[in-house]
Each structure stands twice: as C-alpha cells, then as structure tokens.
CSV table of C-alpha atoms in Angstrom, one decimal:
chain,number,residue,atom,x,y,z
A,2,UNK,CA,38.2,73.4,27.3
A,3,UNK,CA,35.1,71.2,27.7
A,4,UNK,CA,32.2,71.0,25.4
A,5,UNK,CA,29.3,68.8,26.2
A,6,UNK,CA,29.2,65.7,24.0
A,7,UNK,CA,26.4,65.1,21.5
A,8,UNK,CA,24.0,62.2,21.8
A,9,UNK,CA,23.1,61.5,18.1
A,10,UNK,CA,24.8,63.2,15.3
A,11,UNK,CA,28.2,63.6,13.7
A,12,UNK,CA,31.6,65.0,14.7
A,13,UNK,CA,33.8,66.4,12.0
A,14,UNK,CA,37.3,66.1,13.5
A,15,UNK,CA,40.7,67.2,12.3
A,16,UNK,CA,39.4,70.1,10.4
A,17,UNK,CA,42.4,72.4,9.6
A,18,UNK,CA,42.8,75.0,12.3
A,19,UNK,CA,40.6,78.1,11.6
A,20,UNK,CA,38.7,76.5,8.8
A,21,UNK,CA,35.6,75.3,10.5
A,22,UNK,CA,33.4,78.1,9.4
A,23,UNK,CA,34.5,77.6,5.8
A,24,UNK,CA,33.7,73.9,6.0
A,25,UNK,CA,30.2,74.7,7.3
A,26,UNK,CA,29.7,77.1,4.4
A,27,UNK,CA,30.8,74.5,1.8
A,28,UNK,CA,28.7,71.8,3.4
A,29,UNK,CA,25.7,74.3,3.3
A,30,UNK,CA,25.2,73.9,7.0
A,31,UNK,CA,23.6,77.1,8.4
A,32,UNK,CA,25.1,77.7,11.8
A,33,UNK,CA,22.2,80.1,12.6
A,34,UNK,CA,19.7,77.2,12.4
A,35,UNK,CA,21.7,74.1,13.4
A,36,UNK,CA,22.4,72.9,16.9
A,37,UNK,CA,26.2,72.5,16.8
A,38,UNK,CA,29.3,73.0,18.8
A,39,UNK,CA,32.3,74.7,17.2
A,40,UNK,CA,35.7,74.1,18.7
A,41,UNK,CA,38.4,76.1,17.0
A,42,UNK,CA,42.2,76.1,17.3
A,43,UNK,CA,42.4,73.3,19.9
A,44,UNK,CA,45.4,71.1,20.2
A,45,UNK,CA,45.9,68.0,18.0
A,46,UNK,CA,48.4,65.2,18.4
A,47,UNK,CA,48.5,64.7,14.7
A,48,UNK,CA,48.4,68.2,13.3
A,49,UNK,CA,49.4,70.5,16.2
A,50,UNK,CA,46.1,72.4,16.1
A,51,UNK,CA,42.7,71.7,14.6
A,52,UNK,CA,39.1,72.6,14.6
A,53,UNK,CA,36.2,70.3,15.6
A,54,UNK,CA,32.6,70.6,14.5
A,55,UNK,CA,30.0,68.6,16.5
A,56,UNK,CA,26.5,68.6,15.0
A,57,UNK,CA,23.5,67.2,17.0
A,58,UNK,CA,20.9,65.3,15.0
A,59,UNK,CA,21.6,63.2,12.0
A,60,UNK,CA,22.9,65.0,9.0
A,61,UNK,CA,23.8,63.7,5.6
A,62,UNK,CA,26.9,65.6,4.7
A,63,UNK,CA,28.6,65.4,1.3
A,64,UNK,CA,31.9,63.6,1.9
A,65,UNK,CA,33.2,64.7,-1.5
A,66,UNK,CA,32.7,68.4,-0.7
A,67,UNK,CA,34.3,67.8,2.7
A,68,UNK,CA,37.2,66.0,0.9
A,69,UNK,CA,37.7,69.1,-1.3
A,70,UNK,CA,37.6,71.7,1.4
A,71,UNK,CA,39.2,69.7,4.3
A,72,UNK,CA,40.8,66.5,3.0
A,73,UNK,CA,42.5,65.6,6.3
A,74,UNK,CA,39.2,65.7,8.2
A,75,UNK,CA,37.5,62.6,9.7
A,76,UNK,CA,33.8,62.1,10.4
A,77,UNK,CA,32.6,60.3,13.6
A,78,UNK,CA,29.1,59.0,13.6
A,79,UNK,CA,27.6,59.2,17.1
A,80,UNK,CA,24.6,57.2,18.3
A,81,UNK,CA,23.4,57.2,21.9
A,82,UNK,CA,26.4,59.2,23.0
A,83,UNK,CA,29.1,56.8,21.6
A,84,UNK,CA,31.0,56.8,18.4
A,85,UNK,CA,29.7,53.9,16.3
A,86,UNK,CA,31.5,54.6,13.0
A,87,UNK,CA,34.3,56.6,11.5
A,88,UNK,CA,34.5,57.7,7.9
A,89,UNK,CA,37.0,59.6,5.9
A,90,UNK,CA,36.2,62.0,3.1
A,91,UNK,CA,37.2,61.2,-0.4
A,92,UNK,CA,39.0,63.5,-2.8
A,93,UNK,CA,36.5,63.8,-5.7
A,94,UNK,CA,37.7,63.5,-9.3
A,95,UNK,CA,35.2,66.1,-10.4
A,96,UNK,CA,33.3,68.9,-8.6
A,97,UNK,CA,30.3,70.5,-10.2
A,98,UNK,CA,28.8,73.9,-9.0
A,99,UNK,CA,30.8,74.0,-5.8
A,100,UNK,CA,33.3,76.7,-6.8
A,101,UNK,CA,33.3,79.5,-9.3
A,102,UNK,CA,36.1,80.0,-11.8
A,103,UNK,CA,37.9,83.3,-11.0
A,104,UNK,CA,39.5,83.7,-14.4
A,105,UNK,CA,37.8,86.7,-16.0
A,106,UNK,CA,38.9,85.3,-19.5
A,107,UNK,CA,37.1,82.0,-18.8
A,108,UNK,CA,34.1,81.2,-21.0
A,109,UNK,CA,32.1,80.6,-17.8
A,110,UNK,CA,32.2,84.3,-17.2
A,111,UNK,CA,30.2,85.1,-20.3
A,112,UNK,CA,28.3,82.0,-21.5
A,113,UNK,CA,25.0,81.5,-19.7
A,114,UNK,CA,23.8,78.2,-18.4
A,115,UNK,CA,27.2,76.5,-17.9
A,116,UNK,CA,27.9,74.4,-14.9
A,117,UNK,CA,31.0,75.3,-13.0
A,118,UNK,CA,33.1,72.2,-13.4
A,119,UNK,CA,36.5,71.5,-11.9
A,120,UNK,CA,38.6,68.3,-12.1
A,121,UNK,CA,41.3,67.0,-9.9
A,122,UNK,CA,44.5,67.9,-11.7
A,123,UNK,CA,47.1,66.9,-9.2
A,124,UNK,CA,46.2,64.5,-6.4
A,125,UNK,CA,49.2,65.0,-4.0
A,126,UNK,CA,48.7,68.7,-3.9
A,127,UNK,CA,44.9,68.4,-4.0
A,128,UNK,CA,44.9,70.7,-7.0
A,129,UNK,CA,41.8,71.4,-9.0
A,130,UNK,CA,41.5,73.1,-12.3
A,131,UNK,CA,38.6,74.5,-14.3
A,132,UNK,CA,37.3,72.1,-17.0
A,133,UNK,CA,37.1,75.0,-19.4
A,134,UNK,CA,40.1,77.2,-19.0
A,135,UNK,CA,42.4,75.1,-16.8
A,136,UNK,CA,42.7,77.9,-14.2
A,137,UNK,CA,43.7,76.6,-10.8
A,138,UNK,CA,40.9,76.6,-8.3
A,139,UNK,CA,41.2,79.0,-5.4
A,140,UNK,CA,39.6,78.1,-2.1
B,15,UNK,CA,36.0,93.2,-14.0
B,16,UNK,CA,38.5,91.5,-11.7
B,17,UNK,CA,36.8,92.8,-8.5
B,18,UNK,CA,33.5,91.3,-9.6
B,19,UNK,CA,35.1,87.9,-10.0
B,20,UNK,CA,37.3,88.1,-6.9
B,21,UNK,CA,34.1,88.4,-4.8
B,22,UNK,CA,32.9,85.0,-6.1
B,23,UNK,CA,36.0,83.0,-4.9
B,24,UNK,CA,34.3,81.4,-2.0
B,25,UNK,CA,30.7,81.4,-3.2
B,26,UNK,CA,29.1,78.1,-3.1
B,27,UNK,CA,26.6,77.3,-5.8
B,28,UNK,CA,23.5,75.2,-5.8
B,29,UNK,CA,24.3,71.7,-6.7
B,30,UNK,CA,26.7,69.4,-5.0
B,31,UNK,CA,29.6,67.3,-6.1
B,32,UNK,CA,29.4,64.6,-8.7
B,33,UNK,CA,32.1,61.9,-8.7
B,34,UNK,CA,33.8,61.1,-11.9
B,35,UNK,CA,33.7,57.3,-12.1
B,36,UNK,CA,35.4,57.2,-15.5
B,37,UNK,CA,38.8,56.0,-14.3
B,38,UNK,CA,40.0,59.4,-13.0
B,39,UNK,CA,41.6,60.6,-16.2
B,40,UNK,CA,43.1,64.1,-15.9
B,41,UNK,CA,42.2,64.9,-19.4
B,42,UNK,CA,39.4,67.3,-19.8
B,43,UNK,CA,37.0,67.6,-22.6
B,44,UNK,CA,37.5,64.4,-24.4
B,45,UNK,CA,34.4,65.6,-26.2
B,46,UNK,CA,33.3,63.0,-28.6
B,47,UNK,CA,30.4,63.4,-30.8
B,48,UNK,CA,28.7,61.0,-33.2
B,49,UNK,CA,30.5,57.6,-33.3
B,50,UNK,CA,34.0,57.0,-32.0
B,51,UNK,CA,33.5,55.5,-28.5
B,52,UNK,CA,36.4,56.0,-26.2
B,53,UNK,CA,38.6,53.0,-25.8
B,54,UNK,CA,40.3,51.8,-22.6
B,55,UNK,CA,43.0,54.5,-22.8
B,56,UNK,CA,40.4,57.3,-22.7
B,57,UNK,CA,41.1,58.3,-26.3
B,58,UNK,CA,38.6,57.9,-29.1
B,59,UNK,CA,39.1,54.7,-31.0
B,60,UNK,CA,38.8,56.6,-34.3
B,61,UNK,CA,39.2,60.2,-35.3
B,62,UNK,CA,35.9,60.0,-37.1
B,63,UNK,CA,33.4,62.3,-35.3
B,64,UNK,CA,36.0,63.4,-32.8
B,65,UNK,CA,36.2,67.0,-31.7
B,66,UNK,CA,39.8,68.3,-31.1
B,67,UNK,CA,39.7,71.0,-28.4
B,68,UNK,CA,43.2,70.2,-27.2
B,69,UNK,CA,45.7,67.7,-28.6
B,70,UNK,CA,45.2,65.8,-25.3
B,71,UNK,CA,41.9,64.7,-26.8
B,72,UNK,CA,43.7,62.4,-29.2
B,73,UNK,CA,46.4,59.7,-28.8
B,74,UNK,CA,50.0,60.0,-29.9
B,75,UNK,CA,49.4,57.3,-32.5
B,76,UNK,CA,46.5,59.4,-33.9
B,77,UNK,CA,48.8,62.4,-34.0
B,78,UNK,CA,51.4,60.3,-35.9
B,79,UNK,CA,48.6,59.2,-38.2
B,80,UNK,CA,47.7,62.8,-38.9
B,81,UNK,CA,51.3,63.6,-39.7
B,82,UNK,CA,51.4,60.7,-42.1
B,83,UNK,CA,48.1,61.8,-43.7
B,84,UNK,CA,49.5,65.3,-44.2
B,85,UNK,CA,52.5,64.0,-46.0
B,86,UNK,CA,50.4,61.9,-48.3
B,87,UNK,CA,48.1,64.9,-49.0
B,88,UNK,CA,51.1,67.0,-49.9
B,89,UNK,CA,52.5,64.4,-52.3
B,90,UNK,CA,49.0,63.6,-53.9
B,91,UNK,CA,47.3,67.0,-54.1
B,92,UNK,CA,45.3,66.2,-57.2
B,93,UNK,CA,44.3,62.8,-56.0
B,94,UNK,CA,42.8,64.1,-52.8
B,95,UNK,CA,41.2,67.2,-54.4
B,96,UNK,CA,37.7,65.6,-54.2
B,97,UNK,CA,38.0,63.8,-50.9
B,98,UNK,CA,35.4,66.1,-49.2
B,99,UNK,CA,33.1,66.8,-52.2
B,100,UNK,CA,29.7,67.9,-50.9
B,101,UNK,CA,31.0,68.7,-47.4
B,102,UNK,CA,30.7,72.0,-45.7
B,103,UNK,CA,33.0,73.5,-43.1
B,104,UNK,CA,31.8,76.4,-40.8
B,105,UNK,CA,34.5,78.8,-39.6
B,106,UNK,CA,33.0,80.6,-36.6
B,107,UNK,CA,35.6,83.3,-35.8
B,108,UNK,CA,34.4,85.4,-32.9
B,109,UNK,CA,37.6,87.3,-33.1
B,110,UNK,CA,39.5,88.1,-36.3
B,111,UNK,CA,42.4,85.9,-37.2
B,112,UNK,CA,42.9,86.1,-40.9
B,113,UNK,CA,45.7,83.7,-41.3
B,114,UNK,CA,44.2,80.9,-39.3
B,115,UNK,CA,40.8,81.3,-40.9
B,116,UNK,CA,42.2,81.3,-44.4
B,117,UNK,CA,44.2,78.2,-43.5
B,118,UNK,CA,41.2,76.3,-42.3
B,119,UNK,CA,39.1,77.4,-45.3
B,120,UNK,CA,41.7,76.7,-47.9
B,121,UNK,CA,42.2,73.3,-46.4
B,122,UNK,CA,38.5,72.4,-47.0
B,123,UNK,CA,38.4,74.0,-50.4
B,124,UNK,CA,41.5,72.0,-51.5
B,125,UNK,CA,39.7,68.8,-50.4
B,126,UNK,CA,36.7,69.7,-52.6
B,127,UNK,CA,34.4,70.9,-49.8
B,128,UNK,CA,32.9,74.3,-49.2
B,129,UNK,CA,33.0,76.9,-46.5
B,130,UNK,CA,30.5,79.1,-44.6
B,131,UNK,CA,31.1,81.2,-41.6
B,132,UNK,CA,31.8,84.6,-40.1
B,133,UNK,CA,34.8,86.6,-39.0
B,134,UNK,CA,34.3,89.0,-36.1
B,135,UNK,CA,31.5,88.7,-33.5
B,136,UNK,CA,29.9,92.0,-34.5
B,137,UNK,CA,28.9,90.4,-37.8
B,138,UNK,CA,27.1,87.4,-36.2
B,139,UNK,CA,24.2,86.7,-34.0
B,140,UNK,CA,26.5,87.0,-31.0
B,141,UNK,CA,25.9,90.7,-31.3
B,142,UNK,CA,22.2,89.9,-30.6
B,143,UNK,CA,23.3,88.0,-27.5
B,144,UNK,CA,23.2,84.4,-28.7
B,145,UNK,CA,25.2,81.9,-26.6
B,146,UNK,CA,28.0,79.8,-28.0
B,147,UNK,CA,25.9,76.7,-27.3
B,148,UNK,CA,22.9,77.9,-29.3
B,149,UNK,CA,25.0,79.0,-32.2
B,150,UNK,CA,26.6,75.6,-32.4
B,151,UNK,CA,23.4,73.7,-32.1
B,152,UNK,CA,22.1,75.8,-35.0
B,153,UNK,CA,25.2,75.5,-37.2
B,154,UNK,CA,25.4,71.8,-36.6
B,155,UNK,CA,22.4,71.4,-38.8
B,156,UNK,CA,24.1,73.1,-41.7
B,157,UNK,CA,27.7,71.7,-41.8
B,158,UNK,CA,29.9,68.6,-41.4
B,159,UNK,CA,32.6,70.1,-39.3
B,160,UNK,CA,33.2,73.4,-37.4
B,161,UNK,CA,36.4,75.4,-36.7
B,162,UNK,CA,35.9,77.9,-34.0
B,163,UNK,CA,38.1,80.8,-32.7
B,164,UNK,CA,36.8,82.6,-29.6
B,165,UNK,CA,38.5,85.1,-27.2
B,166,UNK,CA,37.2,83.2,-24.1
B,167,UNK,CA,39.2,80.4,-22.7
B,168,UNK,CA,37.3,77.1,-22.8
B,169,UNK,CA,34.9,78.3,-25.5
B,170,UNK,CA,35.9,75.5,-27.9
B,171,UNK,CA,34.9,72.9,-25.2
B,172,UNK,CA,31.5,74.6,-24.8
B,173,UNK,CA,31.1,74.5,-28.6
B,174,UNK,CA,32.1,70.8,-28.8
B,175,UNK,CA,29.6,69.8,-26.2
B,176,UNK,CA,26.8,71.6,-27.8
B,177,UNK,CA,27.6,70.6,-31.4
B,178,UNK,CA,26.4,67.3,-33.1
B,179,UNK,CA,29.3,67.5,-35.6
B,180,UNK,CA,33.1,67.5,-34.9
B,181,UNK,CA,34.5,70.8,-33.6
B,182,UNK,CA,38.1,71.9,-34.2
B,183,UNK,CA,39.5,74.5,-31.8
B,184,UNK,CA,41.1,77.3,-33.9
B,185,UNK,CA,42.3,79.1,-30.7
B,186,UNK,CA,40.3,79.9,-27.5
B,187,UNK,CA,41.9,82.9,-26.0
B,188,UNK,CA,45.2,82.2,-24.4
B,189,UNK,CA,44.3,78.6,-23.8
B,190,UNK,CA,44.7,76.1,-26.6
B,191,UNK,CA,45.5,76.2,-30.3
B,192,UNK,CA,46.0,72.5,-31.2
B,193,UNK,CA,46.3,72.9,-35.0
B,194,UNK,CA,49.3,75.3,-34.5
B,195,UNK,CA,51.0,72.5,-32.6
B,196,UNK,CA,50.2,70.1,-35.4
B,197,UNK,CA,51.8,72.5,-37.8
B,198,UNK,CA,54.9,72.7,-35.6
B,199,UNK,CA,55.1,68.9,-35.4
B,200,UNK,CA,54.6,68.5,-39.2
B,201,UNK,CA,57.5,71.0,-39.7
B,202,UNK,CA,59.8,69.0,-37.5
B,203,UNK,CA,58.7,65.8,-39.3
B,204,UNK,CA,59.4,67.3,-42.8
B,205,UNK,CA,62.8,68.8,-41.8
B,206,UNK,CA,64.2,65.9,-39.8
B,207,UNK,CA,61.9,62.9,-40.6
B,208,UNK,CA,61.3,62.5,-36.9
B,209,UNK,CA,59.9,64.4,-33.9
B,210,UNK,CA,62.1,62.6,-31.4
B,211,UNK,CA,65.8,62.7,-30.6
B,212,UNK,CA,66.0,66.4,-31.1
B,213,UNK,CA,67.4,69.3,-29.1
B,214,UNK,CA,64.6,71.9,-29.3
B,215,UNK,CA,65.4,75.5,-28.3
B,216,UNK,CA,62.4,77.7,-27.4
B,217,UNK,CA,63.2,81.4,-27.2
B,218,UNK,CA,61.4,84.5,-26.1
B,219,UNK,CA,58.2,84.8,-24.1
B,220,UNK,CA,58.0,81.3,-22.5
B,221,UNK,CA,55.6,82.5,-19.7
B,222,UNK,CA,52.6,83.5,-21.8
B,223,UNK,CA,53.2,81.7,-25.0
B,224,UNK,CA,50.5,79.0,-25.4
B,225,UNK,CA,52.1,77.7,-28.5
B,226,UNK,CA,55.3,77.0,-26.6
B,227,UNK,CA,53.6,75.2,-23.8
B,228,UNK,CA,51.5,73.1,-26.1
B,229,UNK,CA,54.5,72.1,-28.2
B,230,UNK,CA,56.6,71.2,-25.1
B,231,UNK,CA,53.7,69.1,-23.6
B,232,UNK,CA,53.1,67.3,-26.9
B,233,UNK,CA,56.7,66.5,-27.5
B,234,UNK,CA,56.9,65.2,-24.0
B,235,UNK,CA,54.2,62.7,-24.8
B,236,UNK,CA,56.4,61.3,-27.6
B,237,UNK,CA,59.6,61.5,-25.5
B,238,UNK,CA,63.3,61.8,-26.2
B,239,UNK,CA,63.6,65.5,-26.6
B,240,UNK,CA,66.1,67.9,-24.9
B,241,UNK,CA,64.7,71.4,-24.4
B,242,UNK,CA,66.7,74.5,-24.2
B,243,UNK,CA,64.5,77.2,-22.7
B,244,UNK,CA,65.9,80.7,-23.6
B,245,UNK,CA,64.1,83.6,-22.0
B,246,UNK,CA,64.6,86.7,-19.8
B,247,UNK,CA,64.0,86.1,-16.1
B,248,UNK,CA,60.6,87.9,-16.3
B,249,UNK,CA,59.4,85.5,-19.0
B,250,UNK,CA,60.6,82.0,-17.8
B,251,UNK,CA,58.7,78.8,-18.4
B,252,UNK,CA,55.9,78.2,-15.8
B,253,UNK,CA,56.6,75.5,-13.2
B,254,UNK,CA,53.7,73.2,-14.4
B,255,UNK,CA,55.4,73.0,-17.8
B,256,UNK,CA,58.8,72.2,-16.2
B,257,UNK,CA,57.0,69.6,-14.1
B,258,UNK,CA,55.7,68.0,-17.3
B,259,UNK,CA,59.3,67.7,-18.6
B,260,UNK,CA,60.6,66.4,-15.3
B,261,UNK,CA,57.8,63.8,-15.3
B,262,UNK,CA,59.1,62.5,-18.7
B,263,UNK,CA,62.2,60.3,-18.0
B,264,UNK,CA,63.5,60.6,-21.6
B,265,UNK,CA,63.2,64.4,-21.7
B,266,UNK,CA,65.3,67.1,-20.1
B,267,UNK,CA,65.7,70.8,-20.1
B,268,UNK,CA,68.2,73.6,-19.4
B,269,UNK,CA,67.2,77.3,-18.9
B,270,UNK,CA,69.3,80.2,-20.1
B,271,UNK,CA,68.9,83.8,-20.9
B,272,UNK,CA,71.3,84.3,-23.8
B,273,UNK,CA,70.3,83.1,-27.2
B,274,UNK,CA,73.9,83.3,-28.6
B,275,UNK,CA,75.1,81.0,-25.8
B,276,UNK,CA,72.7,78.1,-26.6
B,277,UNK,CA,72.1,78.3,-30.3
B,278,UNK,CA,75.1,76.2,-31.3
B,279,UNK,CA,73.6,73.0,-29.7
B,280,UNK,CA,70.1,73.3,-31.2
B,281,UNK,CA,68.4,71.2,-33.9
B,282,UNK,CA,65.3,73.4,-33.7
B,283,UNK,CA,65.0,77.0,-32.7
B,284,UNK,CA,61.4,78.0,-32.0
B,285,UNK,CA,61.2,81.8,-31.8
B,286,UNK,CA,58.4,83.8,-30.1
B,287,UNK,CA,57.7,87.4,-29.8
B,288,UNK,CA,58.9,89.2,-26.6
B,289,UNK,CA,56.3,91.9,-26.0
B,290,UNK,CA,57.3,95.2,-24.4
B,291,UNK,CA,54.2,95.2,-22.2
B,292,UNK,CA,55.3,92.0,-20.5
B,293,UNK,CA,58.2,93.7,-18.8
B,294,UNK,CA,58.0,95.4,-15.5
B,295,UNK,CA,60.3,98.2,-16.4
B,296,UNK,CA,61.4,99.8,-19.6
B,297,UNK,CA,65.1,99.5,-18.9
B,298,UNK,CA,65.0,95.7,-18.7
B,299,UNK,CA,63.1,95.6,-22.0
B,300,UNK,CA,65.7,97.9,-23.7
B,301,UNK,CA,68.6,95.9,-22.3
B,302,UNK,CA,67.2,92.5,-23.4
B,303,UNK,CA,65.4,93.4,-26.5
B,304,UNK,CA,68.2,92.8,-28.9
B,305,UNK,CA,69.4,89.6,-27.3
B,306,UNK,CA,66.2,87.9,-28.6
B,307,UNK,CA,66.4,89.1,-32.1
B,308,UNK,CA,67.6,86.4,-34.5
B,309,UNK,CA,69.8,87.8,-37.2
B,310,UNK,CA,72.5,86.6,-39.6
B,311,UNK,CA,75.2,87.0,-37.0
B,312,UNK,CA,73.5,84.6,-34.6
B,313,UNK,CA,72.6,82.2,-37.4
B,314,UNK,CA,76.4,81.9,-38.0
B,315,UNK,CA,76.7,80.3,-34.6
B,316,UNK,CA,74.0,77.7,-35.4
B,317,UNK,CA,74.3,74.2,-36.9
B,318,UNK,CA,74.1,74.0,-40.7
B,319,UNK,CA,70.8,72.0,-40.6
B,320,UNK,CA,69.1,73.8,-37.7
B,321,UNK,CA,65.4,74.7,-38.4
B,322,UNK,CA,64.0,78.0,-37.3
B,323,UNK,CA,60.3,78.0,-36.5
B,324,UNK,CA,57.9,80.8,-35.5
B,325,UNK,CA,54.2,80.7,-35.0
B,326,UNK,CA,53.8,84.0,-36.9
B,327,UNK,CA,53.1,86.8,-37.2
B,328,UNK,CA,56.5,88.1,-36.4
B,329,UNK,CA,57.3,91.7,-35.6
B,330,UNK,CA,61.1,92.2,-35.3
B,331,UNK,CA,62.3,89.0,-33.5
B,332,UNK,CA,63.6,87.5,-36.7
B,333,UNK,CA,65.4,89.8,-39.0
B,334,UNK,CA,64.2,89.8,-42.5
B,335,UNK,CA,67.7,88.8,-43.7
B,336,UNK,CA,67.2,85.4,-42.1
B,337,UNK,CA,64.2,84.6,-44.5
B,338,UNK,CA,66.7,83.7,-47.3
B,339,UNK,CA,68.6,81.3,-45.0
B,340,UNK,CA,67.6,77.7,-45.9
B,341,UNK,CA,67.3,77.0,-42.2
B,342,UNK,CA,64.3,79.4,-42.0
B,343,UNK,CA,61.3,77.1,-41.8
B,344,UNK,CA,58.5,79.4,-40.6
B,345,UNK,CA,56.8,79.9,-44.0
B,346,UNK,CA,57.1,76.2,-44.6
B,347,UNK,CA,55.4,75.9,-41.2
B,348,UNK,CA,52.4,77.8,-42.6
B,349,UNK,CA,52.1,75.4,-45.5
B,350,UNK,CA,52.3,72.5,-43.0
B,351,UNK,CA,49.6,74.1,-41.0
B,352,UNK,CA,47.2,74.0,-44.0
B,353,UNK,CA,48.2,70.3,-44.8
B,354,UNK,CA,47.6,69.3,-41.2
B,355,UNK,CA,44.2,71.0,-41.2
B,356,UNK,CA,43.4,69.1,-44.4
B,357,UNK,CA,44.4,65.9,-42.7
B,358,UNK,CA,42.4,66.7,-39.6
B,359,UNK,CA,39.3,68.0,-41.4
B,360,UNK,CA,39.0,64.9,-43.6
B,361,UNK,CA,39.8,62.6,-40.7
B,362,UNK,CA,37.2,63.9,-38.3
B,363,UNK,CA,34.5,63.9,-41.1
B,364,UNK,CA,35.5,60.4,-41.9
B,365,UNK,CA,36.3,60.8,-45.6
B,366,UNK,CA,38.9,58.4,-46.9
B,367,UNK,CA,41.8,59.9,-48.9
B,368,UNK,CA,41.9,58.0,-52.3
B,369,UNK,CA,44.9,55.6,-52.4
B,370,UNK,CA,45.9,56.4,-48.8
B,371,UNK,CA,47.2,53.6,-46.5
B,372,UNK,CA,46.9,54.3,-42.9
B,373,UNK,CA,50.2,54.2,-40.9
B,374,UNK,CA,49.1,51.6,-38.4
B,375,UNK,CA,48.1,49.1,-41.1
B,376,UNK,CA,51.3,49.7,-42.9
B,377,UNK,CA,53.2,48.9,-39.7
B,378,UNK,CA,51.3,45.7,-39.2
B,379,UNK,CA,52.2,44.5,-42.7
B,380,UNK,CA,56.0,44.9,-42.1
C-alpha cells in the first residue's frame, strides 16, 4: 500500500495497531479538519503490525499525552520531504484533565470544580491511578 | 449510575498534561499545609501542620514517633491533660460513624481542647449543596485541626487541599482510614513491644477490607513480617497487595482457606467480617460461614500469647466467649485508637506534651 509522503509535518509511527483514531482523539486532532493520512494495520518489523499517522503542516503535539495513549510510538519531524528529527514520547508522571475517573464512589463524581488527576503508579505496566481514589485508569 | 460513568471512559477533557517534576514519587496527596516543608524523601520534615490522608503521607520514623507519643500519653494522662488548652477540633462526619467520631472527640477533650462538628450530612450545609472545599475553607477559620469522614473516596484529599489547617482522614469511603491502622500498630506495639518479627494472620474478607490492606502495606514499610492470609477463594487478597509483600524482601506470605489450619503459627490474628452479600451463591456462604468464626475451640489451637485484633464492630465472627480470653485485644485496640488520635492531633497542631522526650532525640543520646 502506498501513501504519498508529506512535505512538511509530522509522522506518528509505531502506533499500536488499530489505535490511530484513539490517538487522534487524545491529541485533540480533528480528522475532519486536518490534512492527514491514516495507515492502519500495516506490517511492522518491530511489532508485527502497527498504525501510522501522517499529518501535513506543522503541529505541536503533546508528547506526554502521546506517551500515555501510545507509549511505543515515535514521532518523525518532516521538513522539505525528508525526516529531519525523530522524537520519542515520554511517559508522564502526572496527567491532568485527560481522562475521567470511572469509579462512581470517587469524590470527583460529586465534588464540583476538581481537576481529573492521575499519577503513574507502575512504570513497567504504564499503569495510572486516580489521585483521589486510587482507581486504575481505563483507556 | 454506572452507565453514566462508563460513557465517560474515553472522554478527553479540556486541559493537557502537566509533568510532575517532583522526583516522580508514587505517593499521592502528600498534602502539607502551613509549615513543614517536604524533605528530600518526600515526607514532611515535621508532623506540625501536616495533613494525614493516608499513612503514606508520613515516614516510618514519624509513625514510630506517634507510637512512642501514645505510650507516653497513656502513662502520663494527667500530665498531658492541658496540652491542647484553647484548641478546637472539628469533626466533619458526612456519614455517621459513632465510634470513630467519639474517639476523635474524646482524644481532643482529654488533651484539654474542645470540639465542634456535625454527624450526618443532612444536618450540615451539604444538604444545601455546599462543596467539600468550601466547607473546609470555612471551617479552617474556626478550628486548629479537622477530622473528616466522608462516603466518597478521595474526599479527605480534597479537604486537605482546601483547608489551611491540618486535616486527618477519619475514613473516606472504602479508600483509606489511617488512624485505624495506627490503632492496629499501637496494639501490636503494646502486646509485643515491637511491630516487626511477627507472624500476622489476617482472616475473613481480604478482598474488600481496607483496614487489612492498609495494615499489610504499612507493616511492609517496616519489614520483617510473615503474613498468613486466611480467606475463602471469593475473598482473597488482591494482587496489588500481594505485589507489595513480594516487593519487600524481608516479608513473605502464605494463603489458605482454613483458619484452624493456620492459627497455631500466628502471633497475631486479625479478624474481619465476612459479609453474606460478598458471596456469589448462598451455598458457599453457608458452607464457609462457620470456618471463619473464632470461638473457644479454635483458640485452644493458638499460641498462649497470640493477640486477637478486630477493627470492630463485630457481628458474629468472634464468639462472645472469646472476649474473656486474655488474648482478645480488640477492646484494647479501641483504647489504642484513642491514644493514637491524641498523639496525632497534638502532633499536627504542634503542641508539645509536657515532659515528653521525642524518640529520635532519645536514640541520639544513647
């Protein structure tokens, strides 16, 4: 499968297979308004299969949000049709107002004006827990 | 309710991520108010002004210090009776818990301080829709220390962040109840003179019992404890608690389902209630019910100096006949709970106990 390369922009590579749309949602990139190419379930030497997101035009994406939703992803910066830089997302210690706690007994379900805060509880498993009730984050 | 929350699983809210540059500590809610800047370990350098939402907010040496304070208080009740003269404690109990509230209030009264508060949200401004944060910002102006009980998990953390005075968590739903664990530790300390080098059996509902998880995790911080986890298959210890034991080289555990089988090895037997509604079917409950009732017959299998603990209230899991056994420590545990709350309330306010020598200074002099 061939997809035309982009000239200036970013390529989010090694996205877990089937997760590209979710990544766009977390990064708040609206696929209805953005010029991008989505390649899903293609072959990967490293992971067997993967998704790729190519976005034309420069975009500041939040690497910590990307680290949370797709920690194995890599980001290629493209200028003039060639990759000029590669960056890897970081796994954030703390995420604020990215997810909502699903525990109905959590104080965030009743108290108004609270930020939704999660902390990295277990690095190897990439496990996040709610700051308030310690419920495990669901993605 | 659950449907409403399930729909929010993937919802992405307004703001983005904020990195936590503070050394990546896993501890949450080291909520510190007033003085007491955190030291390099992430714990407050002093208990003065410190909120205790979970015992993870304070260091093991500070827990040892509280145990030592409580012993001093017990032996010098008259001497300490005016330690907190002029101080006021607020007990904000959004759900009724008579024994815990009385314990917090008695602790302050015995130190010479006074108490305000409410018991039951229908009596308070909550019934008018006031948030926890607003209530705490208001009450902070009136009192020197707050004890809060709330049905929602994490409510005490919200309270501690809003308050300008120390907040002590008196139970936030099924989440944390640090002063119960302090009472448990004080009971081990008074019975054995130590909280290490013990074989600690925990029996009953080990899945949902927050007191059990908190006790295991805190004992793991001190180390050198063997756990015997006695429960039906339906109510076994969650994996994250077992992981905590496994991560502690000096601690170990065995799991079993028969109390009579394990009781002979135990220094401590911590009983909890097995609730009928936790079982998937009635037959299992009826089959297992009696195996988790501690009675005189089972006590005959135990060591002569074993201590029986229970967070109370009990229903039928400890037969009344066991109360007269000198090994029954659960009413002593209630007394220790009050003493630990005296130790904690005076410590976070910063009132010195007359004639008291801190543990750490004592150690340095030796």
